[in-house]
mmCIF file of C-alpha atoms in Angstrom:
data_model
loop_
_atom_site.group_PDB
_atom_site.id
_atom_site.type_symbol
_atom_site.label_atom_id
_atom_site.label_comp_id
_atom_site.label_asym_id
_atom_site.label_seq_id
_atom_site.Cartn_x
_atom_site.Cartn_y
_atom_site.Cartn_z
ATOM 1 C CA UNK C 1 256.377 131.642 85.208
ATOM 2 C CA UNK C 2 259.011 135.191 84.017
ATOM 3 C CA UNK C 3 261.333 136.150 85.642
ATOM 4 C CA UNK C 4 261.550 138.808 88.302
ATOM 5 C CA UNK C 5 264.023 141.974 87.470
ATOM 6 C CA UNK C 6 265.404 144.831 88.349
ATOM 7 C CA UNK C 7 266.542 148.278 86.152
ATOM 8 C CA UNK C 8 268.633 149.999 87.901
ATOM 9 C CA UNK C 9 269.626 153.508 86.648
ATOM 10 C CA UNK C 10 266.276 153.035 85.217
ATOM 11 C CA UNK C 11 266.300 156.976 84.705
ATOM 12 C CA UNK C 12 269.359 157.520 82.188
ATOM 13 C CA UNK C 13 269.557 156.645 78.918
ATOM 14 C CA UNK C 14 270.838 153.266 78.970
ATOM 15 C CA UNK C 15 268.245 152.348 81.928
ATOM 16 C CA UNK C 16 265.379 153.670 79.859
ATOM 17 C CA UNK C 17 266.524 152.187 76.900
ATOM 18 C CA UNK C 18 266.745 148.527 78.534
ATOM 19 C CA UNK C 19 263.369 149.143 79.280
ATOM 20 C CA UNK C 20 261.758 149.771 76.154
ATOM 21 C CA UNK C 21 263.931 146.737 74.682
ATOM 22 C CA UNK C 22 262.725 144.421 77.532
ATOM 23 C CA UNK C 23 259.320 145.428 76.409
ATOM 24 C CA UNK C 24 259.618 145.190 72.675
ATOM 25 C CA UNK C 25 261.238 141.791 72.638
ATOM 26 C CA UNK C 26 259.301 139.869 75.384
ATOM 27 C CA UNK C 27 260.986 139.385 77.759
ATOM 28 C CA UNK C 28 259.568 136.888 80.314
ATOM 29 C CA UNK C 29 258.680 139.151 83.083
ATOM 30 C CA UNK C 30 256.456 137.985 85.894
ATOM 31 C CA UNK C 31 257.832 141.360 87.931
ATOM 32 C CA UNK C 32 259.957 144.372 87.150
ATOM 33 C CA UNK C 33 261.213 147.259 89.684
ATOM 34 C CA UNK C 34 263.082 150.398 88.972
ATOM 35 C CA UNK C 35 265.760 151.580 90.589
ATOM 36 C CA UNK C 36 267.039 155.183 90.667
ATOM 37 C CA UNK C 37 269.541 157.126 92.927
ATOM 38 C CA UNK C 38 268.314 159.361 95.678
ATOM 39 C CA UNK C 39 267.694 162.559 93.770
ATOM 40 C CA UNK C 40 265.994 161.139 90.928
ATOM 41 C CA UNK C 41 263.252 159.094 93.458
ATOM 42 C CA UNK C 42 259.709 158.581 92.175
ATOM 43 C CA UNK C 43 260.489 159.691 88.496
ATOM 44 C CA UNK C 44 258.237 157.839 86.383
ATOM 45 C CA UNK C 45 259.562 155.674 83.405
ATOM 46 C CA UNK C 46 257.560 153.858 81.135
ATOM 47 C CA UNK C 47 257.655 149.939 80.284
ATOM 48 C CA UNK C 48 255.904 149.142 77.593
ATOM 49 C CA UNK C 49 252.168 150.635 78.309
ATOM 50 C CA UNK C 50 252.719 150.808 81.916
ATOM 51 C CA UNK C 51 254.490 153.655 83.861
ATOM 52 C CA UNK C 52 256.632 152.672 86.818
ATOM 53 C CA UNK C 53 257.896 155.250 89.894
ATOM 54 C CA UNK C 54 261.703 154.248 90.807
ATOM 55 C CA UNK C 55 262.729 153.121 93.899
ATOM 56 C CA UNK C 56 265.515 153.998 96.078
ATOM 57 C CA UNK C 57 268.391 152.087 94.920
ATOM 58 C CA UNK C 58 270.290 152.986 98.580
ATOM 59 C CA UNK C 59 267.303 150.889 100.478
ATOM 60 C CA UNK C 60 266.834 148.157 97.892
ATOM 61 C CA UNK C 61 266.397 144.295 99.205
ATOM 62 C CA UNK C 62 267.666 142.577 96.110
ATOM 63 C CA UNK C 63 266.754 138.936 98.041
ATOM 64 C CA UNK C 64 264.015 137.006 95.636
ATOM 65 C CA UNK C 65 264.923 138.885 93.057
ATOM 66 C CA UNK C 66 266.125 136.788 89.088
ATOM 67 C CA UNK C 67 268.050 139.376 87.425
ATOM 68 C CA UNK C 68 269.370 142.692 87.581
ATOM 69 C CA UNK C 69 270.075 145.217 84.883
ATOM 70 C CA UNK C 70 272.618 147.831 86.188
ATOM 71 C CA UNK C 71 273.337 151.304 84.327
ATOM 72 C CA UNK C 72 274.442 153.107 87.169
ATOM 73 C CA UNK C 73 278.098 153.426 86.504
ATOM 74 C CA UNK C 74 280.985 151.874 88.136
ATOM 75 C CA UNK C 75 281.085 153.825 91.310
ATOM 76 C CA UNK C 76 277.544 152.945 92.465
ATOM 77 C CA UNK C 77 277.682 149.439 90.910
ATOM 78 C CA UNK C 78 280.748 149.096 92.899
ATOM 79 C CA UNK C 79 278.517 149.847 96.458
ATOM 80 C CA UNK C 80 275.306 147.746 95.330
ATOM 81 C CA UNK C 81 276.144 144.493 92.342
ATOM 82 C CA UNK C 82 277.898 142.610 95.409
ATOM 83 C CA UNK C 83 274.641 143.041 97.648
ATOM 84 C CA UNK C 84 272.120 141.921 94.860
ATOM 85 C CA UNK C 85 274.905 139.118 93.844
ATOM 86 C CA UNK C 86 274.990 138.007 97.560
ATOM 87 C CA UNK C 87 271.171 138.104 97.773
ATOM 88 C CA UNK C 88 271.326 135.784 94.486
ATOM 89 C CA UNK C 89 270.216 137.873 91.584
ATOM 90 C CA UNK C 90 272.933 137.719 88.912
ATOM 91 C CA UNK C 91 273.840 141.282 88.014
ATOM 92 C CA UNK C 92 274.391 142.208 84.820
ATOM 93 C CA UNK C 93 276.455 145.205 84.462
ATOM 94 C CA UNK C 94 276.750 147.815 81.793
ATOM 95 C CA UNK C 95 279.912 149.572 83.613
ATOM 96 C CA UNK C 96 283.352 148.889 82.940
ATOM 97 C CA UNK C 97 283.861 147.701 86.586
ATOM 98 C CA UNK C 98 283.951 144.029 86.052
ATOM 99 C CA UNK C 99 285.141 143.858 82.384
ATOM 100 C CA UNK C 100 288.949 142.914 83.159
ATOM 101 C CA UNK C 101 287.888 140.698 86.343
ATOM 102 C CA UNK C 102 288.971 137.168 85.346
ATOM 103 C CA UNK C 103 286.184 135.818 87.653
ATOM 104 C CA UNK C 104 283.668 137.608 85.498
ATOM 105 C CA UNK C 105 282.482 136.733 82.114
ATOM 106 C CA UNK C 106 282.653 139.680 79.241
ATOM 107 C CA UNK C 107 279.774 138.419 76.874
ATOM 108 C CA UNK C 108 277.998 139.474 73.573
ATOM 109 C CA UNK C 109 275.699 136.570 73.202
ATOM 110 C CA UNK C 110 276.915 136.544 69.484
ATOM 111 C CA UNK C 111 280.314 136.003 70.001
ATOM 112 C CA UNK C 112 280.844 134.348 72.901
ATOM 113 C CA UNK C 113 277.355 132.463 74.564
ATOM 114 C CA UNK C 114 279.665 129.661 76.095
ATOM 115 C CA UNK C 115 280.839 132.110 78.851
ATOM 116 C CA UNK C 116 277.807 132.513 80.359
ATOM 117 C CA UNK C 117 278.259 129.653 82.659
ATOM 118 C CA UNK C 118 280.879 131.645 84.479
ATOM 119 C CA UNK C 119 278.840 133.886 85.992
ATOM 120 C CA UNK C 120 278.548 131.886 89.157
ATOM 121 C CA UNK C 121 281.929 132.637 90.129
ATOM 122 C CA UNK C 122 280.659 136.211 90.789
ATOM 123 C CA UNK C 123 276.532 136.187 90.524
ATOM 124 C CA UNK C 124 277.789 138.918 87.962
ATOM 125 C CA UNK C 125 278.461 139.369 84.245
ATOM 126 C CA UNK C 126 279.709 142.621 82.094
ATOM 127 C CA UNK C 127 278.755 143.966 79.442
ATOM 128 C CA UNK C 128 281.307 145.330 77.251
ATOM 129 C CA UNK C 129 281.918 148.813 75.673
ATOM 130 C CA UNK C 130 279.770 150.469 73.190
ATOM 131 C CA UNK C 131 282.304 150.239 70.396
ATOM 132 C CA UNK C 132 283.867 146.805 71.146
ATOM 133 C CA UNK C 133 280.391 145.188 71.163
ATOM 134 C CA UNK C 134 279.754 146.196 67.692
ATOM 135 C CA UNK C 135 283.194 145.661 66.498
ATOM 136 C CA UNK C 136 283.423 141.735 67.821
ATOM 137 C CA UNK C 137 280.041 141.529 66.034
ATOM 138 C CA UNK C 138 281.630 141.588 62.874
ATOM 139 C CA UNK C 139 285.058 140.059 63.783
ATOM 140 C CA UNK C 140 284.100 137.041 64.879
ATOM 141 C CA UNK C 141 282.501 135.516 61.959
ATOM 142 C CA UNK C 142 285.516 136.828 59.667
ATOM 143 C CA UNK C 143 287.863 135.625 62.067
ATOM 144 C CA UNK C 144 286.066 131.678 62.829
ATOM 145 C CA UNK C 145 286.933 131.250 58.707
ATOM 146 C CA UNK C 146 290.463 132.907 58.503
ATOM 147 C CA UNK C 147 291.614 133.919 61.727
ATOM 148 C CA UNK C 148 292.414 137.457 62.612
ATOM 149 C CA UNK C 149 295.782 138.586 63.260
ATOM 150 C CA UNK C 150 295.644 142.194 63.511
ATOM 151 C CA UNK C 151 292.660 144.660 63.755
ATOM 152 C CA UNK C 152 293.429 148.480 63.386
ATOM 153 C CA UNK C 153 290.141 150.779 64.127
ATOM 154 C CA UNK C 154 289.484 153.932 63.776
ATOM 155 C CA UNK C 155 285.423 155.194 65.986
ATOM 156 C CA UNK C 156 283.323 157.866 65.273
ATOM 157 C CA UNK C 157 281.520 157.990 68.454
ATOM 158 C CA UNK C 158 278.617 160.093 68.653
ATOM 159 C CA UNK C 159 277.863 162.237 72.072
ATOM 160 C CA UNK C 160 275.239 159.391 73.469
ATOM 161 C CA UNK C 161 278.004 157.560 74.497
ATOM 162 C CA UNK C 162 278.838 160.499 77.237
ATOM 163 C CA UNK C 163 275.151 160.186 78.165
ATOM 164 C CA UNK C 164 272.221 163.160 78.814
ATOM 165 C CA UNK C 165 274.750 165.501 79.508
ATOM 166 C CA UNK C 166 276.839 164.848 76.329
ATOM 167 C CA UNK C 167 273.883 165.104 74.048
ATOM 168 C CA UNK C 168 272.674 168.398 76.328
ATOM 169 C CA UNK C 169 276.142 169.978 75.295
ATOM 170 C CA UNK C 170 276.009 169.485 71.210
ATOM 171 C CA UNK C 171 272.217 170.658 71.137
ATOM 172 C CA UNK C 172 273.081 173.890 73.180
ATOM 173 C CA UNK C 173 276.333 174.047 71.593
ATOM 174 C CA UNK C 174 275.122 173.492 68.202
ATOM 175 C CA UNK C 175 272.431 176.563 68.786
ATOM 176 C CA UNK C 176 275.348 179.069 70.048
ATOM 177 C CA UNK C 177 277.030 178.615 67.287
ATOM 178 C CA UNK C 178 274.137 181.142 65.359
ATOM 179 C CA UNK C 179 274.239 183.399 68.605
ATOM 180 C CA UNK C 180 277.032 185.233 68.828
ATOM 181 C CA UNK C 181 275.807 186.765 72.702
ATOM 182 C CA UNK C 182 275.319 182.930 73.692
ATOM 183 C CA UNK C 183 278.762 181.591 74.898
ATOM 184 C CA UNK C 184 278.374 177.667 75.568
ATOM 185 C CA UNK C 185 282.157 176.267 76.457
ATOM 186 C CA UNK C 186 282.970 172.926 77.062
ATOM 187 C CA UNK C 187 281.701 170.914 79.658
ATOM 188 C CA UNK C 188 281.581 166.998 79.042
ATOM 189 C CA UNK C 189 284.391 167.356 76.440
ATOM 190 C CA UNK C 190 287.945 168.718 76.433
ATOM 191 C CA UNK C 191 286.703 170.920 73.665
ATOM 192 C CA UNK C 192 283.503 172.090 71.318
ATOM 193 C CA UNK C 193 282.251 169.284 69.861
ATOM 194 C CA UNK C 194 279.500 171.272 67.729
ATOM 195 C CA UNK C 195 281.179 171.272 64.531
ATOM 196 C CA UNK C 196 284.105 169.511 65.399
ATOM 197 C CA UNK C 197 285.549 165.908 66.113
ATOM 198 C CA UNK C 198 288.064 165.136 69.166
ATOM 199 C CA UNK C 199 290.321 162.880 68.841
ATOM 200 C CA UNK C 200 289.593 161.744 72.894
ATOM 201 C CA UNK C 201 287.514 159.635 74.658
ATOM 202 C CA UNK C 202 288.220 158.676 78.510
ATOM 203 C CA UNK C 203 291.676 159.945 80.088
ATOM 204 C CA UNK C 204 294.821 159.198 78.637
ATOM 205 C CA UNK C 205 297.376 156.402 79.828
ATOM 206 C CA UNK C 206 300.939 156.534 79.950
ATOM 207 C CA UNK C 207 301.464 154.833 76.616
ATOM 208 C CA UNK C 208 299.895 157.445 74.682
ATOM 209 C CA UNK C 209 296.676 155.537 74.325
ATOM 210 C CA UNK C 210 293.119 156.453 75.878
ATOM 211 C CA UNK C 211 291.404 154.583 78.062
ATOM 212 C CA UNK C 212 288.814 154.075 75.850
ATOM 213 C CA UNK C 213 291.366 152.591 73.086
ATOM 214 C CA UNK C 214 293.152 150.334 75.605
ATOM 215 C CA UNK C 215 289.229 149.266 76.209
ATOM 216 C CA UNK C 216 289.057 148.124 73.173
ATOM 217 C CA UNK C 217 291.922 146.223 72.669
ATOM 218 C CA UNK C 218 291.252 144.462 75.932
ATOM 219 C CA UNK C 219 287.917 143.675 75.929
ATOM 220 C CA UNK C 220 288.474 142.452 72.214
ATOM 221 C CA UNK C 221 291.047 139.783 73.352
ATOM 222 C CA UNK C 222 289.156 138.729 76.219
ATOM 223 C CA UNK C 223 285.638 138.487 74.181
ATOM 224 C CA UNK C 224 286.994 136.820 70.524
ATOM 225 C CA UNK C 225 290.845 135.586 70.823
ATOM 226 C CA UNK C 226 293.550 136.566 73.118
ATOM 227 C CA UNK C 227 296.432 136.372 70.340
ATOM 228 C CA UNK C 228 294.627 138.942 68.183
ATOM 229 C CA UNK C 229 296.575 142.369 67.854
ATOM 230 C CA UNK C 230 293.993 145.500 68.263
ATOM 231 C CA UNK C 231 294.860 149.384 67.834
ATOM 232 C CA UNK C 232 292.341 151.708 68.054
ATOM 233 C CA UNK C 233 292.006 155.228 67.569
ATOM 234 C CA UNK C 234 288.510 156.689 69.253
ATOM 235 C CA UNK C 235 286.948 159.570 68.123
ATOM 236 C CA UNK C 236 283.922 161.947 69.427
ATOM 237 C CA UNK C 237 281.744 163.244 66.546
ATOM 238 C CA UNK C 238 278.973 165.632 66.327
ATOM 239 C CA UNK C 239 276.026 163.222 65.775
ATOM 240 C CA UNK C 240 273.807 162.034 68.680
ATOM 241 C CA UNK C 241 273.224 158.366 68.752
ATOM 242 C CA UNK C 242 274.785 156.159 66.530
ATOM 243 C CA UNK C 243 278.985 154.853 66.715
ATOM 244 C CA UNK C 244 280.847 154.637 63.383
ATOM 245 C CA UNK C 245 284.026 152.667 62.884
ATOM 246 C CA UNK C 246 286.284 151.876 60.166
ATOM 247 C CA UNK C 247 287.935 148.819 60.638
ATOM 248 C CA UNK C 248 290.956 147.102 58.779
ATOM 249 C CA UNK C 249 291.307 143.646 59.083
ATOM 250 C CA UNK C 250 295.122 141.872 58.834
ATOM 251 C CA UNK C 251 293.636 137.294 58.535
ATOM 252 C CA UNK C 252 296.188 134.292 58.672
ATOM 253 C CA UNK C 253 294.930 133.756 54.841
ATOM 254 C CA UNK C 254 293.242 134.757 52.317
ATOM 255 C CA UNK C 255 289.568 135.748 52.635
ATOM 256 C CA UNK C 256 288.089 137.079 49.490
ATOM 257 C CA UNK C 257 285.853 140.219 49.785
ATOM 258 C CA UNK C 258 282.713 138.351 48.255
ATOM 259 C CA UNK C 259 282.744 135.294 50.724
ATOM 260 C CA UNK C 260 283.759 138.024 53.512
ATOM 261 C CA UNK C 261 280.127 140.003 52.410
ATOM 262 C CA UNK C 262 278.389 135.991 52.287
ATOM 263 C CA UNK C 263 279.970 135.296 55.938
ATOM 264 C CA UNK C 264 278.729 138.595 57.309
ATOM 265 C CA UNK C 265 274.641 138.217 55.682
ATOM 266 C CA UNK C 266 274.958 135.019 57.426
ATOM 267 C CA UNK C 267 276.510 136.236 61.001
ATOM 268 C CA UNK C 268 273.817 136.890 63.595
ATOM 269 C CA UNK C 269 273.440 140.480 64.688
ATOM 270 C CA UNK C 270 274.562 141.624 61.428
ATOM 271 C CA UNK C 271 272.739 143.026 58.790
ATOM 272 C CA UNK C 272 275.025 144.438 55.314
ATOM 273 C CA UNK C 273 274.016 147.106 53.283
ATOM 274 C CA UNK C 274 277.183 147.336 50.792
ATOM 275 C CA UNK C 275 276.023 148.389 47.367
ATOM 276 C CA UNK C 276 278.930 150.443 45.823
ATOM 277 C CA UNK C 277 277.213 153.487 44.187
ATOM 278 C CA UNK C 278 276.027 156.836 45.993
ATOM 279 C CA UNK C 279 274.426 156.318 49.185
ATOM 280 C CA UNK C 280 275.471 151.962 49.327
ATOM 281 C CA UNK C 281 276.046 152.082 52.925
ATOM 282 C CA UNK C 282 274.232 152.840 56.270
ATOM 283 C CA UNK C 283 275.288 156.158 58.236
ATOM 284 C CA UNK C 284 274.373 156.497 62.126
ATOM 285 C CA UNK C 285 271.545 158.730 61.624
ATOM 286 C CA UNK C 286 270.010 155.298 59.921
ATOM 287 C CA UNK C 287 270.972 152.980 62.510
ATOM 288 C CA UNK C 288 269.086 154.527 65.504
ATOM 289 C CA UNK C 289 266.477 152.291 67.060
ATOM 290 C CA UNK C 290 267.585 149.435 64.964
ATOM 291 C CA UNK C 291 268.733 146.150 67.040
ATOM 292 C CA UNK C 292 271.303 145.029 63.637
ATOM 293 C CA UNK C 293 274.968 145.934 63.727
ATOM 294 C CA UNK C 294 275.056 147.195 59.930
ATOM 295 C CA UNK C 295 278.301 146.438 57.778
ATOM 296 C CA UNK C 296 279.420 148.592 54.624
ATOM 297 C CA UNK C 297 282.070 149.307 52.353
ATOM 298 C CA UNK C 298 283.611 145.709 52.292
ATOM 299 C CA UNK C 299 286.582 145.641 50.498
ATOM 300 C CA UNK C 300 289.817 143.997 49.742
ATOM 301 C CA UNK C 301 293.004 146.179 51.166
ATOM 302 C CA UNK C 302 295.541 145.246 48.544
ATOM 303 C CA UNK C 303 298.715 146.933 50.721
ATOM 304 C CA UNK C 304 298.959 143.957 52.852
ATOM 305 C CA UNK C 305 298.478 140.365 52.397
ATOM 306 C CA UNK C 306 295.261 138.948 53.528
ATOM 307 C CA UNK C 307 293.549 142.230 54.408
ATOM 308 C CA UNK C 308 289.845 143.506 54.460
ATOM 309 C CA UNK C 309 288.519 147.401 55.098
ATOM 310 C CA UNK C 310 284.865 147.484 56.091
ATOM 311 C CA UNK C 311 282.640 149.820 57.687
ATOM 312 C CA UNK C 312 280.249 149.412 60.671
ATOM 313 C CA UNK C 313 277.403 150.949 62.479
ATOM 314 C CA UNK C 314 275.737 150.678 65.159
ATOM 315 C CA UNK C 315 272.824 152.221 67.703
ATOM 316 C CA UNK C 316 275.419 152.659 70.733
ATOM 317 C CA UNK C 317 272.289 152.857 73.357
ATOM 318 C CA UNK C 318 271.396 149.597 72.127
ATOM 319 C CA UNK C 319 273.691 147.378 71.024
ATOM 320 C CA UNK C 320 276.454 148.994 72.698
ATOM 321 C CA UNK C 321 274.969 148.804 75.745
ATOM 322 C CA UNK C 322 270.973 148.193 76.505
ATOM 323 C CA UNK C 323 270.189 145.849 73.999
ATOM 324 C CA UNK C 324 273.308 143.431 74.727
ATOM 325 C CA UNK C 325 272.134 143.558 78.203
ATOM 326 C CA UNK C 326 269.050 142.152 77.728
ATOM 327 C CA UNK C 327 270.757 139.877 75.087
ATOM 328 C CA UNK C 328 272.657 138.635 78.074
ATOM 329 C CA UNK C 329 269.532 138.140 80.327
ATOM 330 C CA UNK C 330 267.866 136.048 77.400
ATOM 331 C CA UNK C 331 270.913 133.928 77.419
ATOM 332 C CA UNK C 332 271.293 133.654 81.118
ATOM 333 C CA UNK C 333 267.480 132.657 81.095
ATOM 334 C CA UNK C 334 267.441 129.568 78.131
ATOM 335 C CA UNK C 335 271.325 128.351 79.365
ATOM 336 C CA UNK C 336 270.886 128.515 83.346
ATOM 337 C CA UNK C 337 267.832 129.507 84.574
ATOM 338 C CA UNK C 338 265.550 128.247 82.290
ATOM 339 C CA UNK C 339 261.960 130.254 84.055
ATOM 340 C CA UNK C 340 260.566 132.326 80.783
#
């Protein structure tokens, strides 16, 4: 016997994307619905070599139902996770709206698989942000052998991570650029992101910070070690699908670069590609489609003690969000309820 789940927001990027991964690893399914807003009703989506019509997410009776995938963003998970928690299927959300909620575990299965059991305080668990799940990927290895004090982080975050209409404004912006008659201003960023990199992502908050930064110093403590120090610094780039960050790394003691590199070939999730001659390291366009979290450029920082520099990569629609998802349902399914 599978299990029976739901996709909701099966029509964005993040919905489709938990399909095809629920597909190409597996998963126990015995039944699978999709869920869609009003507006996009009875768009097909595929699932592996089936194709499925969505449903109305407004109507939806969420009673019988195992598990529930949401990528519908925090105002409509806000209206439907506590009906298809109270019906008992355990939501697991890839909006920020339950990340802070003490009641509600923050997982990524690699760093933190003992949480799960808290999800019966809610029926609900979160998924964290794109560029925190990739980020604790690394961290926590590093930081179970020397214990991180400080993290400072620097994200290249490609236009993906704004969704459809993020990657709709760098194609059409990108193609302006060569027509001089064909105006295309900003409309998902602040400014033109064709050609350019902006040093924003979310709103700003009153200490200078943006929301996405504070997200990732949060969601850091709560997921690895409260006493750790994060700063971040996020950045959109022009590239479609694929976060970058640069991460320097402050340990409690010494941690040699070499047995850093052995750690992180060891560390699930993690693949390392850190050969130091031309072309040693993985870029974003090589990530895409990949499930790994890929770590370059490891090397010692000799201006503080104890310090490490490396560079990671990651497929933001799938680790960053659609693939930890599922990640989480696995979990949720050998720990608790043990059907597949």
């Amino acid at each position: 016997m599978g299990y029976r789940v739901v996709v909701a927001g099966a029509t964005g990027n993040v919905g489709r994307e938990m399909l095809n991964i629920l597909s190409e690893r597996h998963f126990p399914v015995d039944e699978i619905t999709v869920l869609a807003s009003r507006r996009s009703l009875g768009t097909e989506v595929s699932f592996g070599d089936r194709t499925l019509k969505t449903k109305d997410l407004d109507t939806f009776d969420f009673t019988g139902w195992d598990i529930a995938l949401f990528a519908v963003g925090s105002e409509a998970t806000k209206q439907y996770a506590p009906k298809a928690a109270k019906a008992g299927c355990v939501v697991i959300d890839n909006s920020s709206l339950y990340r802070y909620d003490a009641d509600v575990p923050l997982i990524v299965p690699e760093v933190n698989p003992e949480a799960i059991h808290g999800y019966a305080r809610k029926n609900i668990i979160a998924n964290p942000n794109c560029s925190t799940a990739q980020m604790v990927v690394a961290l926590k290895p590093l930081h179970d052998r020397a214990t991180i004090k400080r993290v400072v982080v620097s994200t290249y975050q490609s236009v993906s991570g704004a969704g459809k209409e993020g990657i709709d404004e760098l194609w059409d912006q990108t193609k302006s650029i060569y027509n001089p008659t064909d105006n295309k201003p900003p409309r998902k960023f602040q400014k033109q992101i064709a050609f350019n990199v902006i040093p924003q992502i979310d709103v700003f908050m009153d200490s200078g910070d943006t929301k996405e930064e504070w997200k990732m110093m949060v969601e850091t403590k709560k997921i690895v070690d409260p006493k750790i120090k994060v700063t971040a610094t996020c950045v959109r780039v022009p590239v479609f699908v694929g976060h970058s960050e640069s991460i320097n790394i402050e340990f409690e003691e010494h941690l040699d670069e070499d047995e850093a590199r052995e750690i992180l070939r060891e560390a699930p999730g993690v693949m390392v590609i850190d050969k130091r001659e031309d072309g040693g390291y993985v870029s974003p366009v090589e990530c895409v489609g990949d499930f790994a979290t890929f770590i370059s450029r490891i090397r010692q920082d000799s201006t503080i003690d104890n310090g490490l520099n490396l560079w990671c990569v990651s497929d933001n629609l799938r680790k960053g969000a659609a693939l930890n998802a599922v990640q989480i349902a696995e979990l949720l399914g050998r720990e608790v309820l043990k059907k597949g």
